[in-house]
Short mmCIF file of C-alpha atoms in Angstrom, two decimals:
data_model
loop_
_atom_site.label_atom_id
_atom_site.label_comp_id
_atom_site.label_asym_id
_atom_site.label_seq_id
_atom_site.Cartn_x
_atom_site.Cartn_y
_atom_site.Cartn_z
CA UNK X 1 -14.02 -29.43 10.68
CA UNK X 2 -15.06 -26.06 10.21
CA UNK X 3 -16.82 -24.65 7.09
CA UNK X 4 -17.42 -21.22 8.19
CA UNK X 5 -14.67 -18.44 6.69
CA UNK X 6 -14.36 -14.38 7.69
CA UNK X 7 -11.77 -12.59 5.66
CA UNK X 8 -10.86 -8.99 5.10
CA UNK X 9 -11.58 -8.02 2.05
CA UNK X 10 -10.77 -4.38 0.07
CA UNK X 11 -13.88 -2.77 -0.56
CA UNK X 12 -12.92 0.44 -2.59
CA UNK X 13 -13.10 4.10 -1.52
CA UNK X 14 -10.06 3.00 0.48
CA UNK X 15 -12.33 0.55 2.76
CA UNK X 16 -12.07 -2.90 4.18
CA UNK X 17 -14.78 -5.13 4.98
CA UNK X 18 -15.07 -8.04 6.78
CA UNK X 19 -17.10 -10.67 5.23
CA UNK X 20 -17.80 -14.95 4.41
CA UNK X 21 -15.96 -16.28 2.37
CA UNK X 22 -15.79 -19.55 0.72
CA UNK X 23 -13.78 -22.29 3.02
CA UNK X 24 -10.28 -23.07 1.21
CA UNK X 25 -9.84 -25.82 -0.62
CA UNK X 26 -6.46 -27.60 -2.30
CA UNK X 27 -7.34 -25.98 -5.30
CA UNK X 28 -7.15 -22.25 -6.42
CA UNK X 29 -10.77 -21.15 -7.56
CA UNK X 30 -11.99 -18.49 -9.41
CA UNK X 31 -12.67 -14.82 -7.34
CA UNK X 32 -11.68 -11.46 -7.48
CA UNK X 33 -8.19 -10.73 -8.54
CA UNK X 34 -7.25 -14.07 -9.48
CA UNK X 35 -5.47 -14.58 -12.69
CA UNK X 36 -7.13 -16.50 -15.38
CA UNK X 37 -4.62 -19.04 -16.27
CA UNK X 38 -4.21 -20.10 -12.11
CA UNK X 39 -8.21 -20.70 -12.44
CA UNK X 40 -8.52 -24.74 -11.29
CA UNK X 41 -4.95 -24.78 -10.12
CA UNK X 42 -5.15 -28.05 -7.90
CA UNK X 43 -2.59 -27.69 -5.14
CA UNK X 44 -2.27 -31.11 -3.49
CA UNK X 45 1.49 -30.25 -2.30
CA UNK X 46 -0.67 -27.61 -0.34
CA UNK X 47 -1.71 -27.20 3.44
CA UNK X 48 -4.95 -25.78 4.71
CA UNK X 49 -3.82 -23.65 7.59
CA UNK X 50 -6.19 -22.09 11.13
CA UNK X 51 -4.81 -18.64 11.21
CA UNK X 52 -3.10 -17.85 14.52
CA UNK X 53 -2.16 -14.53 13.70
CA UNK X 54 -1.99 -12.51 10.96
CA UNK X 55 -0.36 -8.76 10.17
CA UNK X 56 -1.97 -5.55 8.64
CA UNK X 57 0.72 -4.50 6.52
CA UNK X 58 1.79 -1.14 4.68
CA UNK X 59 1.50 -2.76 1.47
CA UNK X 60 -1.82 -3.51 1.82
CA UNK X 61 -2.90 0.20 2.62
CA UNK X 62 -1.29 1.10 -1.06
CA UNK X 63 -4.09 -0.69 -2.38
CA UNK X 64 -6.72 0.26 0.44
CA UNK X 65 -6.14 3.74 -0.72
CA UNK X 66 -6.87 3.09 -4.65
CA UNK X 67 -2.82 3.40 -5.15
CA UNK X 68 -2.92 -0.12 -7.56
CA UNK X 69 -5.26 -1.69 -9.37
CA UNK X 70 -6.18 -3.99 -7.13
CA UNK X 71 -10.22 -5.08 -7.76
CA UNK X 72 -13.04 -4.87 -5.19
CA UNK X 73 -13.36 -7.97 -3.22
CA UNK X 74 -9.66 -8.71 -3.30
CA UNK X 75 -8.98 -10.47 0.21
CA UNK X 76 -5.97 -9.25 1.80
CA UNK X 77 -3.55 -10.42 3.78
CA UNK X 78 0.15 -11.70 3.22
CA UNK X 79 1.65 -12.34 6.61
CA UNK X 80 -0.27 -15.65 8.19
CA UNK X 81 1.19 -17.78 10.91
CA UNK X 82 -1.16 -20.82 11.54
CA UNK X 83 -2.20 -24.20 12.70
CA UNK X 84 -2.28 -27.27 9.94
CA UNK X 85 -5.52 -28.35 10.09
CA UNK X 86 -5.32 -30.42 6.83
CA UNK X 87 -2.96 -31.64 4.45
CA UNK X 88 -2.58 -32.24 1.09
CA UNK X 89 -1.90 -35.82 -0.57
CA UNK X 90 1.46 -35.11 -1.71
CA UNK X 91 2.36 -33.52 1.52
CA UNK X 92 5.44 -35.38 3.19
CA UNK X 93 7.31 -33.00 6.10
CA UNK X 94 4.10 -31.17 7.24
CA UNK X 95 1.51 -32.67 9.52
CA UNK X 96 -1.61 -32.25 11.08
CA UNK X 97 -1.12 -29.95 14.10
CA UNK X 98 2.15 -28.21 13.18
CA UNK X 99 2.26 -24.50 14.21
CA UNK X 100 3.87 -22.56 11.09
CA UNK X 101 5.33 -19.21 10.05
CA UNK X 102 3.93 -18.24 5.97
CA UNK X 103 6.68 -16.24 3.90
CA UNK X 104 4.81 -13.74 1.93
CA UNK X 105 6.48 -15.06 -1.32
CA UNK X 106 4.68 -17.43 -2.68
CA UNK X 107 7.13 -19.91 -4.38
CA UNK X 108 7.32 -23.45 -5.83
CA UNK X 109 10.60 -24.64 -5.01
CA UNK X 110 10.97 -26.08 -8.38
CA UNK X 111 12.16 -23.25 -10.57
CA UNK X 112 15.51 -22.44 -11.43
CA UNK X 113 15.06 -19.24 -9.06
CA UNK X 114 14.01 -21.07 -6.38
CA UNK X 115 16.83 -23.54 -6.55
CA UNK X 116 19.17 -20.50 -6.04
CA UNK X 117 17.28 -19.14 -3.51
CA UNK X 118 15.39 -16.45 -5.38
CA UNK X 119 12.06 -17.01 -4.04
CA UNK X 120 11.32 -13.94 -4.20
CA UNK X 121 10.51 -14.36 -7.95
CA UNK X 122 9.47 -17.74 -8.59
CA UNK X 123 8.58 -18.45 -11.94
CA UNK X 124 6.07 -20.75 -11.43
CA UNK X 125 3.36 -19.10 -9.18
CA UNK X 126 2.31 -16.17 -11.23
CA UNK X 127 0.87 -15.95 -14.68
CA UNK X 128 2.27 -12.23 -15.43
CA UNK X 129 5.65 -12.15 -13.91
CA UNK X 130 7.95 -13.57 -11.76
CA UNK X 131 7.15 -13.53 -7.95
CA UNK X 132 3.70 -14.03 -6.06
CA UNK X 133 2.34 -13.06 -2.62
CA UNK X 134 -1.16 -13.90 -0.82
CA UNK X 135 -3.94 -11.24 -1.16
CA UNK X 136 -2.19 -8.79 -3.63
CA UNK X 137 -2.92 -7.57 -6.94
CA UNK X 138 -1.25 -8.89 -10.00
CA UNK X 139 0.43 -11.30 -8.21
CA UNK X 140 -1.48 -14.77 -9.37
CA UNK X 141 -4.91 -14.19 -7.10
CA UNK X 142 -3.73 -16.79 -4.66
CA UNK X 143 -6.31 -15.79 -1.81
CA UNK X 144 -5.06 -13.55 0.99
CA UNK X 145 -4.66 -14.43 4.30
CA UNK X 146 -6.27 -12.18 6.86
CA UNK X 147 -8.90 -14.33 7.69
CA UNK X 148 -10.19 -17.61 10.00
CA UNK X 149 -8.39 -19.84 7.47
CA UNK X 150 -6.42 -20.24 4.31
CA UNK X 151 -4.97 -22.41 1.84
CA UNK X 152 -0.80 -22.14 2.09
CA UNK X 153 0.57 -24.41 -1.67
CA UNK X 154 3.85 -25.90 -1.62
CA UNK X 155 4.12 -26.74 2.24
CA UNK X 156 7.23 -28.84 2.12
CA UNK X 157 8.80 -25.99 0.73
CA UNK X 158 7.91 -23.20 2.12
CA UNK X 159 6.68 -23.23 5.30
CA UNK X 160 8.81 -22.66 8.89
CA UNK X 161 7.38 -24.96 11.54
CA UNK X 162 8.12 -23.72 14.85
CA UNK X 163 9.65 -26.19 16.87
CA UNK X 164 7.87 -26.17 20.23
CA UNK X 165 3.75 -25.16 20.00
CA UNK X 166 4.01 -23.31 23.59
CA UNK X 167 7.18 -21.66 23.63
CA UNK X 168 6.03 -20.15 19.96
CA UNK X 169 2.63 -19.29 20.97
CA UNK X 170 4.54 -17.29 24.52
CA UNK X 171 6.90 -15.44 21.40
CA UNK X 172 3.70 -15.19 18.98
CA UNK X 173 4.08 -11.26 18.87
CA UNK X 174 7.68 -11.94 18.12
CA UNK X 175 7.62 -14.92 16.11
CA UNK X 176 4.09 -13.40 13.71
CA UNK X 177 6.61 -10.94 11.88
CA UNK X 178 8.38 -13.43 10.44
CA UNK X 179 6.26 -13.58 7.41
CA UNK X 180 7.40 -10.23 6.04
CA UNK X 181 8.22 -7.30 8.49
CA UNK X 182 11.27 -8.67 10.00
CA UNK X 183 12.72 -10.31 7.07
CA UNK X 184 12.01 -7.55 4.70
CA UNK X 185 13.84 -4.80 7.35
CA UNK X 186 16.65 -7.25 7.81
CA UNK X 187 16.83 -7.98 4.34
CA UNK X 188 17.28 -4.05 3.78
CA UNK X 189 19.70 -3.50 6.46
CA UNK X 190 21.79 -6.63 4.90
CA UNK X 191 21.50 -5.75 1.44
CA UNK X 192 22.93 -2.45 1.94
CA UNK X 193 26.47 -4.15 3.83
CA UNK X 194 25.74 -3.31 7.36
CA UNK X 195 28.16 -5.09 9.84
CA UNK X 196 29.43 -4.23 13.18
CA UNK X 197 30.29 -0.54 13.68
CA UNK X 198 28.25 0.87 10.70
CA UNK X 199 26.39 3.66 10.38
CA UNK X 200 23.14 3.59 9.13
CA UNK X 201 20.12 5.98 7.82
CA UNK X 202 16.84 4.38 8.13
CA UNK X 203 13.83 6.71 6.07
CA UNK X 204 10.71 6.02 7.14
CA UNK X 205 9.58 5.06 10.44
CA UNK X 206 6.67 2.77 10.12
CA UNK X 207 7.14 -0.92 10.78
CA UNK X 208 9.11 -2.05 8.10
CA UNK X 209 11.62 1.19 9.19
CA UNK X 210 11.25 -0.01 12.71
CA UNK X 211 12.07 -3.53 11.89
CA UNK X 212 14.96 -2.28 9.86
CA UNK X 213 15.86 -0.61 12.51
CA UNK X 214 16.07 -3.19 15.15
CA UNK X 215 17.96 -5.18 12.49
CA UNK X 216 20.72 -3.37 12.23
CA UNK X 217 21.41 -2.52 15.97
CA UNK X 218 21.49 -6.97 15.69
CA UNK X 219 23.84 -6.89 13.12
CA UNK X 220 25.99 -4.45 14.85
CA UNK X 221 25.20 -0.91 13.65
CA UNK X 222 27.18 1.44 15.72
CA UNK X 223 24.52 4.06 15.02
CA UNK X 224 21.50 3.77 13.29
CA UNK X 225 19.03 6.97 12.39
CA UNK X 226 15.85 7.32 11.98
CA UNK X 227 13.75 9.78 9.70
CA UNK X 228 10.01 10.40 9.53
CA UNK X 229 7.44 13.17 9.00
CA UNK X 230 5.13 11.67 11.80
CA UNK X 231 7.02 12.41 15.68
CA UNK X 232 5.17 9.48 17.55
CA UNK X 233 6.57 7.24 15.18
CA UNK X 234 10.03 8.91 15.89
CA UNK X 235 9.35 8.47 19.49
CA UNK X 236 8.72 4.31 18.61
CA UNK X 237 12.55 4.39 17.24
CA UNK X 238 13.99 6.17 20.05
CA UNK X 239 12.49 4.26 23.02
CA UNK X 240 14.54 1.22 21.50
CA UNK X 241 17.84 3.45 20.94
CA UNK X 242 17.80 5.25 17.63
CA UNK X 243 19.11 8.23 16.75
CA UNK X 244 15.69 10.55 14.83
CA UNK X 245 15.39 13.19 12.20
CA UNK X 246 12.28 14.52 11.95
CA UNK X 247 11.79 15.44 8.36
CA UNK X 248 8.64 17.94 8.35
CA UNK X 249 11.11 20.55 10.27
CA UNK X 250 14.48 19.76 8.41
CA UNK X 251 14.91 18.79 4.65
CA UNK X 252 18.27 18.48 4.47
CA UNK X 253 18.96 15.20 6.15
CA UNK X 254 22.93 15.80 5.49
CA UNK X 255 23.29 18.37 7.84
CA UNK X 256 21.06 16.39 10.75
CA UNK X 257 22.94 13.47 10.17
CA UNK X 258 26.42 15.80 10.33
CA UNK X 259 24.96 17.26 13.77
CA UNK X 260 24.85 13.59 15.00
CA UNK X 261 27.95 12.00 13.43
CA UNK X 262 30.52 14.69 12.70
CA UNK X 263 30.21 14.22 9.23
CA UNK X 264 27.28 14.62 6.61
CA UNK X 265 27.09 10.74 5.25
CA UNK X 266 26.57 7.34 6.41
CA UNK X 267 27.95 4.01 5.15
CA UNK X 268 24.52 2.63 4.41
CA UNK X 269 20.85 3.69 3.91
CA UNK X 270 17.71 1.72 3.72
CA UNK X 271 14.06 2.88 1.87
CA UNK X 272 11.36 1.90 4.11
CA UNK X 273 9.02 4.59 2.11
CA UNK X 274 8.28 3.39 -1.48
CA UNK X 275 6.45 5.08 -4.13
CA UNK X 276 4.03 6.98 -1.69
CA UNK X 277 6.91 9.02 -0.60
CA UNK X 278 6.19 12.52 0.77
CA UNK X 279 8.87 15.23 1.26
CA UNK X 280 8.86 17.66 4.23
CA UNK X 281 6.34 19.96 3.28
CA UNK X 282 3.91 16.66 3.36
CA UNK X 283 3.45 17.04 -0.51
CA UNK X 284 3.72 13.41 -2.26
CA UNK X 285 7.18 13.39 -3.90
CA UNK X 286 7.62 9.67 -4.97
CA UNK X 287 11.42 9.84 -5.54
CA UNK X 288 12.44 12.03 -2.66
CA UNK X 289 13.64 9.38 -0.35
CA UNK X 290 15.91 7.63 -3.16
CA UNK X 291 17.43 11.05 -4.13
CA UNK X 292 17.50 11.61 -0.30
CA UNK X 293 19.56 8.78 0.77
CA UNK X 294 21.54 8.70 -2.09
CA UNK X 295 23.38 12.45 -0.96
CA UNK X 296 23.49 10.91 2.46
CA UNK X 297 25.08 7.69 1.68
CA UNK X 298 29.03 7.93 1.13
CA UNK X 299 30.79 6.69 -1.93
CA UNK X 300 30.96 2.85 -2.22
CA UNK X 301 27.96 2.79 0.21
CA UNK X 302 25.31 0.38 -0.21
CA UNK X 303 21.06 1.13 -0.44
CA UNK X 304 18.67 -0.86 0.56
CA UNK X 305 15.22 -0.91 -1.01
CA UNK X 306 12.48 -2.86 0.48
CA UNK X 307 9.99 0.10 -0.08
CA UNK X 308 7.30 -1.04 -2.24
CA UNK X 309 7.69 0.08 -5.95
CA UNK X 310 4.32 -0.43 -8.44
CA UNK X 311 4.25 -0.44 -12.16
CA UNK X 312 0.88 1.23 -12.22
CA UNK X 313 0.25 3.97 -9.68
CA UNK X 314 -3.67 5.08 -10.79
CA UNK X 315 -3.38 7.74 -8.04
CA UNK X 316 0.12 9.44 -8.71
CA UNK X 317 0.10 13.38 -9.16
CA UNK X 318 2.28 12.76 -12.55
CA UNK X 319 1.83 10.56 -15.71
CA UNK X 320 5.54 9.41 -15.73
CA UNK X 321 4.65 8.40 -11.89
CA UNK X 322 1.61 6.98 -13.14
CA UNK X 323 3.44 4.53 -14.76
CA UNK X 324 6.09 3.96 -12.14
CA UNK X 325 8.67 6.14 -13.80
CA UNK X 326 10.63 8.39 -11.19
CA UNK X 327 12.65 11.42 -11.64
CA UNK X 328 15.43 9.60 -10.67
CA UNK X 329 18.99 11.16 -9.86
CA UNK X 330 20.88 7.90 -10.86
CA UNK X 331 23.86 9.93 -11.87
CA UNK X 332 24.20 10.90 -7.94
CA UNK X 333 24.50 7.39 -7.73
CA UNK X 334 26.98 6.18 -10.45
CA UNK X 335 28.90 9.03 -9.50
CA UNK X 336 29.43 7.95 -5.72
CA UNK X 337 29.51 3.93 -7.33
CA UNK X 338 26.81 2.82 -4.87
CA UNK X 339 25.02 -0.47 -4.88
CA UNK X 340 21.02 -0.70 -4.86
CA UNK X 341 19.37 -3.81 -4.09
CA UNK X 342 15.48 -3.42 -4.71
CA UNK X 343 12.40 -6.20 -4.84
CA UNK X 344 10.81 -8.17 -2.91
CA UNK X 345 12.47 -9.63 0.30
CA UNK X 346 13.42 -13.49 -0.68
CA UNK X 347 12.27 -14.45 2.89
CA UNK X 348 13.03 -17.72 3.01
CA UNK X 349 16.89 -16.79 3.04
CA UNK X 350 16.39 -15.43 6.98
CA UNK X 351 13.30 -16.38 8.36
CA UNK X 352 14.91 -19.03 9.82
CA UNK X 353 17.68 -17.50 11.73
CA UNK X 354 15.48 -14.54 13.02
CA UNK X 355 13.09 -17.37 14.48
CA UNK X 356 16.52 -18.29 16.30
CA UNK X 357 16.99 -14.92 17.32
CA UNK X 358 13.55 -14.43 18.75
CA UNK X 359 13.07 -18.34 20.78
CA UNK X 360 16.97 -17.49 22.27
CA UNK X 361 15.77 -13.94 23.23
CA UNK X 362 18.40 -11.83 21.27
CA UNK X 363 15.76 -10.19 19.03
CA UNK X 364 12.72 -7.90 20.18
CA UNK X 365 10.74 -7.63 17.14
CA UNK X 366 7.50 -7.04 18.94
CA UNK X 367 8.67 -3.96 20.74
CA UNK X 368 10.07 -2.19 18.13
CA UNK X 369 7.37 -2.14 16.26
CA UNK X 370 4.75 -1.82 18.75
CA UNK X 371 2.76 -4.93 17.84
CA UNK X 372 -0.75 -4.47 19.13
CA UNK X 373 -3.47 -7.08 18.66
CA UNK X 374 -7.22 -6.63 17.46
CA UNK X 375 -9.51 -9.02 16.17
CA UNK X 376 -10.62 -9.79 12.97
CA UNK X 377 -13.94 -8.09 12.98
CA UNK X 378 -11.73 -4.82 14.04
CA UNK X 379 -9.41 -5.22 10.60
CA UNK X 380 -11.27 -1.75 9.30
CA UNK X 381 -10.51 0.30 12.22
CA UNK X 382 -7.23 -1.19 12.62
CA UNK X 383 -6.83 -0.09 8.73
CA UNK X 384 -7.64 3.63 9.47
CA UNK X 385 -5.81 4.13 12.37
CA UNK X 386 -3.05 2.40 10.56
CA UNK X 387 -3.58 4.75 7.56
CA UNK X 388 -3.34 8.02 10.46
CA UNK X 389 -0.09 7.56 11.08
CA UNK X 390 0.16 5.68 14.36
CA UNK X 391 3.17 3.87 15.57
CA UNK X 392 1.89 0.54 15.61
CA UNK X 393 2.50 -2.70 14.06
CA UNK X 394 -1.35 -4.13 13.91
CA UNK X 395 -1.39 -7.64 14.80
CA UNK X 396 -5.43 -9.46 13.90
CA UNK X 397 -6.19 -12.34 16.03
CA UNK X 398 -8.83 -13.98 13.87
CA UNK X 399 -9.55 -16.75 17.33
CA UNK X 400 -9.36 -14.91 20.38
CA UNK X 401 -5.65 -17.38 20.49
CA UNK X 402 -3.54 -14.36 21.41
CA UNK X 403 -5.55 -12.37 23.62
CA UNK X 404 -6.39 -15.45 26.20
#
């Protein structure tokens, strides 16, 4: 077995660095950004996993750039598909050899949320508050997951084996955003009441917008718009049919939206932005998009809100924003009674299904979000072209298994 371990690691002054790290074991040890009361957690109900592929991610660029207060050393990483290479000894349903799909929540299956199918915020997993993830801050220190291999707890639970090796490794593009980026932009599209013939405002155009995007065209969108400040990234969203405002030249997204539909509103609206939000004269404006969408959302409409939100924002331009207060115009929305669903995408609800969608060919996940593959040792250029805008979904390849 190997003993060897490269991760990416956050290295302050809004680097990455790729360094060894300590081999996983079943048990949580101490290390940077790991919570003092998970210290010695012994995870025997755990699997020790050979990354196949695993996603740079927009969340983990709020930290890159000092946005949290996430420590130096932190290794990253939240969206891991891998090979079992070891299991633990109260392991049942997973074995040796089993190809496998990570949600990014980290949850116990034992909890009352769990149960319901919150596992999004598992009570268990995290010291602070409810809800965990690999490589983020404040979220337990359970060690991230862009890297040669990592230590996955509760395998029974949470896991998604694939059920044939090849056919997943021929969809790996596909079936490697199952972890987060397709479930969280489904989860935004559903959460706001899409169905067949709706029409739908997607802000930003990264890859969760993209993947939000994609999702609502499957669940039967009739139109679905597309608004960013960055035009190759509106050029991504058209080339797989969707309508594009481009925000830097119009701030009024109710009258491009009444240019394309006839009238100025849409039944639903989904926040692919989050609290780094810039308006169109590129100036950071954390609440814009919320305001935004909530004008361009009829009454009775739904908004989605997978957008990251933060507590602590070290880097905000305001001490209320600081603090992750927003200037807010919830009487817009009580006014026009519209539903918000916000948090963390409980991705065990849908992974499942959107694996279907991908093996029988009815979802193109890859595509829309441009999915492009570097290796590991490339995670800091991958981070700053990432961080520059570019319409691409970065996939790191930690093997060589995806590029032979």
């Amino acid at each position: 077995m190997a003993t060897n371990n490269r991760a990416v690691a956050y290295s302050g002054n809004g680097d990455v660095v790729v360094k060894d790290i300590d081999f996983p074991e079943l048990v949580l040890r101490d290390g940077p950004g790991v919570n003092p009361a998970n210290v010695g957690r012994k995870c025997e109900h755990g699997v020790i996993l050979k990354v196949v592929s695993t996603n740079i991610c927009g969340s983990d660029q709020h930290m890159v750039r000092g946005r949290t207060t996430a420590p130096e050393g932190l290794v990253l990483g939240h969206e891991i598909t891998g090979e079992v290479i070891e299991t633990g000894r109260d392991v049942e349903f997973v074995n040796k050899g089993d190809l496998v799909s990570v949600p990014f929540n980290i949850a116990c299956g034992r909890c009352v949320n769990c149960i319901e199918g919150k596992t999004h915020i598992c009570l268990n997993v995290n010291p602070d508050r409810p809800g965990s993830a690999y490589g983020y801050v404040d979220m337990g220190g359970w060690v991230g997951g862009q890297a040669e291999y990592v230590m996955v707890p509760y395998a029974d639970f949470q896991v998604l084996k694939f059920p044939d090796k090849d056919q997943a490794m021929d969809k790996m593009l596909d079936l490697t955003m199952l972890s987060d980026i397709f479930p969280t932009g489904f989860h935004g599209v559903y959460s706001a009441g899409v169905k067949i013939g709706s029409t739908v405002y997607i802000a930003g155009a990264g890859p969760v917008g993209l993947a939000a995007a994609h999702s609502a065209q499957l669940l039967g969108a009739s139109v679905v718009i597309v608004g960013d400040l960055i035009e190759e990234r509106l050029e991504q969203a058209r080339s797989f049919g969707c309508e594009t405002i481009n925000i830097s030249k119009h701030d009024n997204i109710s009258e491009q939206i009444e240019q394309i539909l006839g009238v100025p509103e849409v039944d639903a609206a989904v926040d692919c932005v989050g609290f780094e939000a810039h308006g169109h004269s590129h100036e950071e404006a954390p609440a814009v998009v919320l305001n935004s969408i909530m004008g361009a959302t009829k009454a009775g409409g739904g908004l989605g809100i997978p957008g990251l939100y933060v507590t602590e924002d070290p880097g905000a331009s305001d001490e209320d924003a600081r603090q992750g207060a927003l200037k807010l115009n919830f009487g817009l929305g009580w006014a026009k009674a519209q539903t918000f669903v916000t948090g963390q995408t409980p991705v065990m609800q849908y992974h499942r299904g959107l694996m279907q969608s991908i093996l029988s060919g009815k979802a193109d996940i890859a595509k829309a979000v441009n999915a492009t593959v570097i290796g590991l040792e490339d995670a800091p250029k991958g981070y700053s072209e990432f961080d520059s805008g570019v319409p691409k979904k970065f996939v790191l390849d930690p093997h060589g298994l995806l590029k032979s």
